[in-house]
Amino acid sequence: MNAALRAALERLAALPRLLVASDYDGVLSPIVREPSKAYPLPGAMAVLEGLAALPDTTVALVSGRARRDLVTLSGAPDRVLLV
């Protein structure tokens, strides 16, 4: 890990509260021709769930999709906010 990235992560870890927000399509799931087949990459939801379990950390999954579709496709745990 380079020094600049290490320093940025150390500053981030020192914050009293943290918001982690991620887009869904193209970030946690690949871009696919059929939107109903955009499933999360292996381990992606586990990472978000792990982050959401950290103290003083809020995790949000952001998408232009209808919330009900995002719930169905992502399988995001309840502690991850869907926006």
PDB file of N, CA and C in Angstrom, residues 2-75:
ATOM      1  N   ASN A   2       0.592   2.188  -0.872  1.00  0.00           N
ATOM      2  CA  ASN A   2       1.449   3.381  -0.921  1.00  0.00           C
ATOM      3  C   ASN A   2       1.156   4.309   0.261  1.00  0.00           C
ATOM      4  N   ALA A   3       2.088   5.211   0.508  1.00  0.00           N
ATOM      5  CA  ALA A   3       2.017   6.081   1.686  1.00  0.00           C
ATOM      6  C   ALA A   3       0.796   6.995   1.665  1.00  0.00           C
ATOM      7  N   ALA A   4       0.432   7.506   0.493  1.00  0.00           N
ATOM      8  CA  ALA A   4      -0.721   8.410   0.413  1.00  0.00           C
ATOM      9  C   ALA A   4      -2.019   7.681   0.758  1.00  0.00           C
ATOM     10  N   LEU A   5      -2.173   6.461   0.266  1.00  0.00           N
ATOM     11  CA  LEU A   5      -3.362   5.684   0.582  1.00  0.00           C
ATOM     12  C   LEU A   5      -3.393   5.328   2.059  1.00  0.00           C
ATOM     13  N   ARG A   6      -2.269   4.923   2.601  1.00  0.00           N
ATOM     14  CA  ARG A   6      -2.195   4.602   4.033  1.00  0.00           C
ATOM     15  C   ARG A   6      -2.586   5.814   4.874  1.00  0.00           C
ATOM     16  N   ALA A   7      -2.074   6.994   4.551  1.00  0.00           N
ATOM     17  CA  ALA A   7      -2.390   8.212   5.305  1.00  0.00           C
ATOM     18  C   ALA A   7      -3.881   8.541   5.209  1.00  0.00           C
ATOM     19  N   ALA A   8      -4.465   8.383   4.013  1.00  0.00           N
ATOM     20  CA  ALA A   8      -5.896   8.650   3.846  1.00  0.00           C
ATOM     21  C   ALA A   8      -6.733   7.681   4.675  1.00  0.00           C
ATOM     22  N   LEU A   9      -6.360   6.416   4.690  1.00  0.00           N
ATOM     23  CA  LEU A   9      -7.101   5.428   5.484  1.00  0.00           C
ATOM     24  C   LEU A   9      -6.966   5.694   6.982  1.00  0.00           C
ATOM     25  N   GLU A  10      -5.809   6.141   7.399  1.00  0.00           N
ATOM     26  CA  GLU A  10      -5.620   6.474   8.822  1.00  0.00           C
ATOM     27  C   GLU A  10      -6.487   7.660   9.225  1.00  0.00           C
ATOM     28  N   ARG A  11      -6.576   8.673   8.359  1.00  0.00           N
ATOM     29  CA  ARG A  11      -7.456   9.817   8.650  1.00  0.00           C
ATOM     30  C   ARG A  11      -8.918   9.366   8.698  1.00  0.00           C
ATOM     31  N   LEU A  12      -9.297   8.523   7.776  1.00  0.00           N
ATOM     32  CA  LEU A  12     -10.662   8.009   7.720  1.00  0.00           C
ATOM     33  C   LEU A  12     -10.996   7.214   8.980  1.00  0.00           C
ATOM     34  N   ALA A  13     -10.088   6.371   9.408  1.00  0.00           N
ATOM     35  CA  ALA A  13     -10.314   5.530  10.589  1.00  0.00           C
ATOM     36  C   ALA A  13     -10.423   6.353  11.870  1.00  0.00           C
ATOM     37  N   ALA A  14      -9.893   7.554  11.876  1.00  0.00           N
ATOM     38  CA  ALA A  14      -9.917   8.393  13.076  1.00  0.00           C
ATOM     39  C   ALA A  14     -11.199   9.211  13.205  1.00  0.00           C
ATOM     40  N   LEU A  15     -12.044   9.203  12.198  1.00  0.00           N
ATOM     41  CA  LEU A  15     -13.283   9.976  12.257  1.00  0.00           C
ATOM     42  C   LEU A  15     -14.247   9.389  13.282  1.00  0.00           C
ATOM     43  N   PRO A  16     -15.048  10.242  13.943  1.00  0.00           N
ATOM     44  CA  PRO A  16     -15.989   9.729  14.948  1.00  0.00           C
ATOM     45  C   PRO A  16     -17.171   8.969  14.349  1.00  0.00           C
ATOM     46  N   ARG A  17     -17.577   9.319  13.131  1.00  0.00           N
ATOM     47  CA  ARG A  17     -18.665   8.627  12.434  1.00  0.00           C
ATOM     48  C   ARG A  17     -18.269   8.494  10.977  1.00  0.00           C
ATOM     49  N   LEU A  18     -18.757   7.438  10.350  1.00  0.00           N
ATOM     50  CA  LEU A  18     -18.392   7.184   8.966  1.00  0.00           C
ATOM     51  C   LEU A  18     -19.626   6.784   8.170  1.00  0.00           C
ATOM     52  N   LEU A  19     -19.767   7.365   6.981  1.00  0.00           N
ATOM     53  CA  LEU A  19     -20.800   6.966   6.031  1.00  0.00           C
ATOM     54  C   LEU A  19     -20.089   6.337   4.841  1.00  0.00           C
ATOM     55  N   VAL A  20     -20.455   5.100   4.530  1.00  0.00           N
ATOM     56  CA  VAL A  20     -19.935   4.414   3.351  1.00  0.00           C
ATOM     57  C   VAL A  20     -21.110   4.263   2.398  1.00  0.00           C
ATOM     58  N   ALA A  21     -21.012   4.893   1.235  1.00  0.00           N
ATOM     59  CA  ALA A  21     -22.080   4.825   0.241  1.00  0.00           C
ATOM     60  C   ALA A  21     -21.506   4.266  -1.051  1.00  0.00           C
ATOM     61  N   SER A  22     -22.234   3.346  -1.649  1.00  0.00           N
ATOM     62  CA  SER A  22     -21.782   2.730  -2.890  1.00  0.00           C
ATOM     63  C   SER A  22     -22.921   2.646  -3.882  1.00  0.00           C
ATOM     64  N   ASP A  23     -22.596   2.853  -5.138  1.00  0.00           N
ATOM     65  CA  ASP A  23     -23.557   2.616  -6.205  1.00  0.00           C
ATOM     66  C   ASP A  23     -23.709   1.105  -6.357  1.00  0.00           C
ATOM     67  N   TYR A  24     -24.794   0.689  -6.946  1.00  0.00           N
ATOM     68  CA  TYR A  24     -25.027  -0.739  -7.136  1.00  0.00           C
ATOM     69  C   TYR A  24     -24.537  -1.196  -8.513  1.00  0.00           C
ATOM     70  N   ASP A  25     -25.187  -0.714  -9.565  1.00  0.00           N
ATOM     71  CA  ASP A  25     -24.862  -1.158 -10.922  1.00  0.00           C
ATOM     72  C   ASP A  25     -23.482  -0.664 -11.346  1.00  0.00           C
ATOM     73  N   GLY A  26     -22.650  -1.590 -11.751  1.00  0.00           N
ATOM     74  CA  GLY A  26     -21.318  -1.245 -12.208  1.00  0.00           C
ATOM     75  C   GLY A  26     -20.290  -1.158 -11.110  1.00  0.00           C
ATOM     76  N   VAL A  27     -20.731  -1.257  -9.861  1.00  0.00           N
ATOM     77  CA  VAL A  27     -19.802  -1.226  -8.723  1.00  0.00           C
ATOM     78  C   VAL A  27     -19.911  -2.541  -7.950  1.00  0.00           C
ATOM     79  N   LEU A  28     -21.083  -2.796  -7.376  1.00  0.00           N
ATOM     80  CA  LEU A  28     -21.278  -4.045  -6.637  1.00  0.00           C
ATOM     81  C   LEU A  28     -21.810  -5.163  -7.526  1.00  0.00           C
ATOM     82  N   SER A  29     -22.389  -4.780  -8.635  1.00  0.00           N
ATOM     83  CA  SER A  29     -22.840  -5.772  -9.618  1.00  0.00           C
ATOM     84  C   SER A  29     -22.323  -5.334 -10.979  1.00  0.00           C
ATOM     85  N   PRO A  30     -22.056  -6.289 -11.861  1.00  0.00           N
ATOM     86  CA  PRO A  30     -21.594  -5.905 -13.194  1.00  0.00           C
ATOM     87  C   PRO A  30     -22.732  -5.291 -14.009  1.00  0.00           C
ATOM     88  N   ILE A  31     -22.363  -4.473 -14.973  1.00  0.00           N
ATOM     89  CA  ILE A  31     -23.349  -3.957 -15.915  1.00  0.00           C
ATOM     90  C   ILE A  31     -23.711  -5.115 -16.852  1.00  0.00           C
ATOM     91  N   VAL A  32     -25.001  -5.383 -16.949  1.00  0.00           N
ATOM     92  CA  VAL A  32     -25.464  -6.483 -17.794  1.00  0.00           C
ATOM     93  C   VAL A  32     -26.557  -5.972 -18.727  1.00  0.00           C
ATOM     94  N   ARG A  33     -26.786  -6.720 -19.807  1.00  0.00           N
ATOM     95  CA  ARG A  33     -27.808  -6.306 -20.791  1.00  0.00           C
ATOM     96  C   ARG A  33     -29.210  -6.344 -20.210  1.00  0.00           C
ATOM     97  N   GLU A  34     -29.475  -7.318 -19.361  1.00  0.00           N
ATOM     98  CA  GLU A  34     -30.804  -7.486 -18.775  1.00  0.00           C
ATOM     99  C   GLU A  34     -30.753  -7.044 -17.310  1.00  0.00           C
ATOM    100  N   PRO A  35     -31.313  -5.869 -16.990  1.00  0.00           N
ATOM    101  CA  PRO A  35     -31.219  -5.323 -15.636  1.00  0.00           C
ATOM    102  C   PRO A  35     -31.668  -6.278 -14.523  1.00  0.00           C
ATOM    103  N   SER A  36     -32.597  -7.154 -14.821  1.00  0.00           N
ATOM    104  CA  SER A  36     -33.084  -8.087 -13.795  1.00  0.00           C
ATOM    105  C   SER A  36     -32.066  -9.177 -13.472  1.00  0.00           C
ATOM    106  N   LYS A  37     -30.957  -9.200 -14.182  1.00  0.00           N
ATOM    107  CA  LYS A  37     -29.905 -10.197 -13.941  1.00  0.00           C
ATOM    108  C   LYS A  37     -28.647  -9.575 -13.333  1.00  0.00           C
ATOM    109  N   ALA A  38     -28.760  -8.355 -12.835  1.00  0.00           N
ATOM    110  CA  ALA A  38     -27.612  -7.654 -12.249  1.00  0.00           C
ATOM    111  C   ALA A  38     -27.443  -8.046 -10.788  1.00  0.00           C
ATOM    112  N   TYR A  39     -26.893  -9.221 -10.572  1.00  0.00           N
ATOM    113  CA  TYR A  39     -26.685  -9.718  -9.215  1.00  0.00           C
ATOM    114  C   TYR A  39     -25.345  -9.231  -8.677  1.00  0.00           C
ATOM    115  N   PRO A  40     -25.219  -9.086  -7.367  1.00  0.00           N
ATOM    116  CA  PRO A  40     -23.961  -8.608  -6.795  1.00  0.00           C
ATOM    117  C   PRO A  40     -22.812  -9.587  -7.048  1.00  0.00           C
ATOM    118  N   LEU A  41     -21.626  -9.029  -7.155  1.00  0.00           N
ATOM    119  CA  LEU A  41     -20.427  -9.844  -7.289  1.00  0.00           C
ATOM    120  C   LEU A  41     -20.238 -10.667  -6.020  1.00  0.00           C
ATOM    121  N   PRO A  42     -19.619 -11.834  -6.123  1.00  0.00           N
ATOM    122  CA  PRO A  42     -19.404 -12.676  -4.935  1.00  0.00           C
ATOM    123  C   PRO A  42     -18.675 -11.895  -3.832  1.00  0.00           C
ATOM    124  N   GLY A  43     -19.235 -11.949  -2.654  1.00  0.00           N
ATOM    125  CA  GLY A  43     -18.622 -11.302  -1.494  1.00  0.00           C
ATOM    126  C   GLY A  43     -18.966  -9.838  -1.318  1.00  0.00           C
ATOM    127  N   ALA A  44     -19.578  -9.204  -2.320  1.00  0.00           N
ATOM    128  CA  ALA A  44     -19.856  -7.771  -2.235  1.00  0.00           C
ATOM    129  C   ALA A  44     -20.798  -7.430  -1.079  1.00  0.00           C
ATOM    130  N   MET A  45     -21.872  -8.173  -0.929  1.00  0.00           N
ATOM    131  CA  MET A  45     -22.823  -7.886   0.152  1.00  0.00           C
ATOM    132  C   MET A  45     -22.215  -8.203   1.519  1.00  0.00           C
ATOM    133  N   ALA A  46     -21.370  -9.213   1.574  1.00  0.00           N
ATOM    134  CA  ALA A  46     -20.713  -9.554   2.845  1.00  0.00           C
ATOM    135  C   ALA A  46     -19.813  -8.406   3.302  1.00  0.00           C
ATOM    136  N   VAL A  47     -19.153  -7.760   2.358  1.00  0.00           N
ATOM    137  CA  VAL A  47     -18.301  -6.613   2.699  1.00  0.00           C
ATOM    138  C   VAL A  47     -19.160  -5.477   3.253  1.00  0.00           C
ATOM    139  N   LEU A  48     -20.270  -5.170   2.578  1.00  0.00           N
ATOM    140  CA  LEU A  48     -21.151  -4.101   3.083  1.00  0.00           C
ATOM    141  C   LEU A  48     -21.711  -4.447   4.452  1.00  0.00           C
ATOM    142  N   GLU A  49     -22.086  -5.698   4.636  1.00  0.00           N
ATOM    143  CA  GLU A  49     -22.627  -6.115   5.936  1.00  0.00           C
ATOM    144  C   GLU A  49     -21.565  -5.975   7.023  1.00  0.00           C
ATOM    145  N   GLY A  50     -20.335  -6.346   6.709  1.00  0.00           N
ATOM    146  CA  GLY A  50     -19.245  -6.195   7.674  1.00  0.00           C
ATOM    147  C   GLY A  50     -19.002  -4.746   8.031  1.00  0.00           C
ATOM    148  N   LEU A  51     -19.044  -3.872   7.035  1.00  0.00           N
ATOM    149  CA  LEU A  51     -18.873  -2.443   7.305  1.00  0.00           C
ATOM    150  C   LEU A  51     -20.018  -1.910   8.158  1.00  0.00           C
ATOM    151  N   ALA A  52     -21.240  -2.332   7.845  1.00  0.00           N
ATOM    152  CA  ALA A  52     -22.414  -1.866   8.585  1.00  0.00           C
ATOM    153  C   ALA A  52     -22.385  -2.324  10.044  1.00  0.00           C
ATOM    154  N   ALA A  53     -21.673  -3.389  10.324  1.00  0.00           N
ATOM    155  CA  ALA A  53     -21.581  -3.898  11.694  1.00  0.00           C
ATOM    156  C   ALA A  53     -20.570  -3.120  12.540  1.00  0.00           C
ATOM    157  N   LEU A  54     -19.751  -2.304  11.901  1.00  0.00           N
ATOM    158  CA  LEU A  54     -18.754  -1.528  12.650  1.00  0.00           C
ATOM    159  C   LEU A  54     -19.434  -0.436  13.455  1.00  0.00           C
ATOM    160  N   PRO A  55     -18.900  -0.118  14.618  1.00  0.00           N
ATOM    161  CA  PRO A  55     -19.499   0.944  15.429  1.00  0.00           C
ATOM    162  C   PRO A  55     -19.447   2.293  14.704  1.00  0.00           C
ATOM    163  N   ASP A  56     -20.491   3.062  14.867  1.00  0.00           N
ATOM    164  CA  ASP A  56     -20.571   4.425  14.319  1.00  0.00           C
ATOM    165  C   ASP A  56     -20.356   4.477  12.806  1.00  0.00           C
ATOM    166  N   THR A  57     -20.789   3.431  12.127  1.00  0.00           N
ATOM    167  CA  THR A  57     -20.647   3.372  10.674  1.00  0.00           C
ATOM    168  C   THR A  57     -22.012   3.118  10.054  1.00  0.00           C
ATOM    169  N   THR A  58     -22.370   3.948   9.086  1.00  0.00           N
ATOM    170  CA  THR A  58     -23.613   3.795   8.343  1.00  0.00           C
ATOM    171  C   THR A  58     -23.247   3.424   6.913  1.00  0.00           C
ATOM    172  N   VAL A  59     -23.946   2.440   6.368  1.00  0.00           N
ATOM    173  CA  VAL A  59     -23.687   1.988   5.006  1.00  0.00           C
ATOM    174  C   VAL A  59     -24.947   2.191   4.172  1.00  0.00           C
ATOM    175  N   ALA A  60     -24.766   2.765   2.990  1.00  0.00           N
ATOM    176  CA  ALA A  60     -25.892   3.003   2.085  1.00  0.00           C
ATOM    177  C   ALA A  60     -25.565   2.439   0.707  1.00  0.00           C
ATOM    178  N   LEU A  61     -26.554   1.825   0.112  1.00  0.00           N
ATOM    179  CA  LEU A  61     -26.458   1.318  -1.247  1.00  0.00           C
ATOM    180  C   LEU A  61     -27.327   2.241  -2.098  1.00  0.00           C
ATOM    181  N   VAL A  62     -26.725   2.893  -3.085  1.00  0.00           N
ATOM    182  CA  VAL A  62     -27.394   3.917  -3.878  1.00  0.00           C
ATOM    183  C   VAL A  62     -27.695   3.380  -5.274  1.00  0.00           C
ATOM    184  N   SER A  63     -28.899   3.647  -5.756  1.00  0.00           N
ATOM    185  CA  SER A  63     -29.264   3.162  -7.078  1.00  0.00           C
ATOM    186  C   SER A  63     -30.411   3.991  -7.649  1.00  0.00           C
ATOM    187  N   GLY A  64     -30.498   4.009  -8.947  1.00  0.00           N
ATOM    188  CA  GLY A  64     -31.642   4.621  -9.619  1.00  0.00           C
ATOM    189  C   GLY A  64     -32.786   3.632  -9.776  1.00  0.00           C
ATOM    190  N   ARG A  65     -32.578   2.412  -9.313  1.00  0.00           N
ATOM    191  CA  ARG A  65     -33.608   1.371  -9.401  1.00  0.00           C
ATOM    192  C   ARG A  65     -34.706   1.615  -8.374  1.00  0.00           C
ATOM    193  N   ALA A  66     -35.858   1.020  -8.612  1.00  0.00           N
ATOM    194  CA  ALA A  66     -36.915   1.031  -7.599  1.00  0.00           C
ATOM    195  C   ALA A  66     -36.390   0.280  -6.378  1.00  0.00           C
ATOM    196  N   ARG A  67     -36.738   0.760  -5.205  1.00  0.00           N
ATOM    197  CA  ARG A  67     -36.237   0.152  -3.964  1.00  0.00           C
ATOM    198  C   ARG A  67     -36.569  -1.338  -3.890  1.00  0.00           C
ATOM    199  N   ARG A  68     -37.779  -1.708  -4.260  1.00  0.00           N
ATOM    200  CA  ARG A  68     -38.172  -3.114  -4.170  1.00  0.00           C
ATOM    201  C   ARG A  68     -37.309  -3.986  -5.092  1.00  0.00           C
ATOM    202  N   ASP A  69     -36.938  -3.448  -6.253  1.00  0.00           N
ATOM    203  CA  ASP A  69     -36.064  -4.196  -7.157  1.00  0.00           C
ATOM    204  C   ASP A  69     -34.659  -4.320  -6.579  1.00  0.00           C
ATOM    205  N   LEU A  70     -34.191  -3.251  -5.951  1.00  0.00           N
ATOM    206  CA  LEU A  70     -32.863  -3.277  -5.341  1.00  0.00           C
ATOM    207  C   LEU A  70     -32.809  -4.271  -4.183  1.00  0.00           C
ATOM    208  N   VAL A  71     -33.867  -4.331  -3.395  1.00  0.00           N
ATOM    209  CA  VAL A  71     -33.943  -5.309  -2.302  1.00  0.00           C
ATOM    210  C   VAL A  71     -33.849  -6.725  -2.862  1.00  0.00           C
ATOM    211  N   THR A  72     -34.636  -6.996  -3.885  1.00  0.00           N
ATOM    212  CA  THR A  72     -34.679  -8.336  -4.477  1.00  0.00           C
ATOM    213  C   THR A  72     -33.345  -8.733  -5.099  1.00  0.00           C
ATOM    214  N   LEU A  73     -32.771  -7.860  -5.894  1.00  0.00           N
ATOM    215  CA  LEU A  73     -31.527  -8.189  -6.594  1.00  0.00           C
ATOM    216  C   LEU A  73     -30.314  -8.253  -5.677  1.00  0.00           C
ATOM    217  N   SER A  74     -30.192  -7.270  -4.797  1.00  0.00           N
ATOM    218  CA  SER A  74     -28.966  -7.160  -3.999  1.00  0.00           C
ATOM    219  C   SER A  74     -28.916  -8.137  -2.839  1.00  0.00           C
ATOM    220  N   GLY A  75     -30.071  -8.415  -2.250  1.00  0.00           N
ATOM    221  CA  GLY A  75     -30.060  -9.223  -1.040  1.00  0.00           C
ATOM    222  C   GLY A  75     -29.403  -8.492   0.119  1.00  0.00           C
TER     223      GLY A  75
END
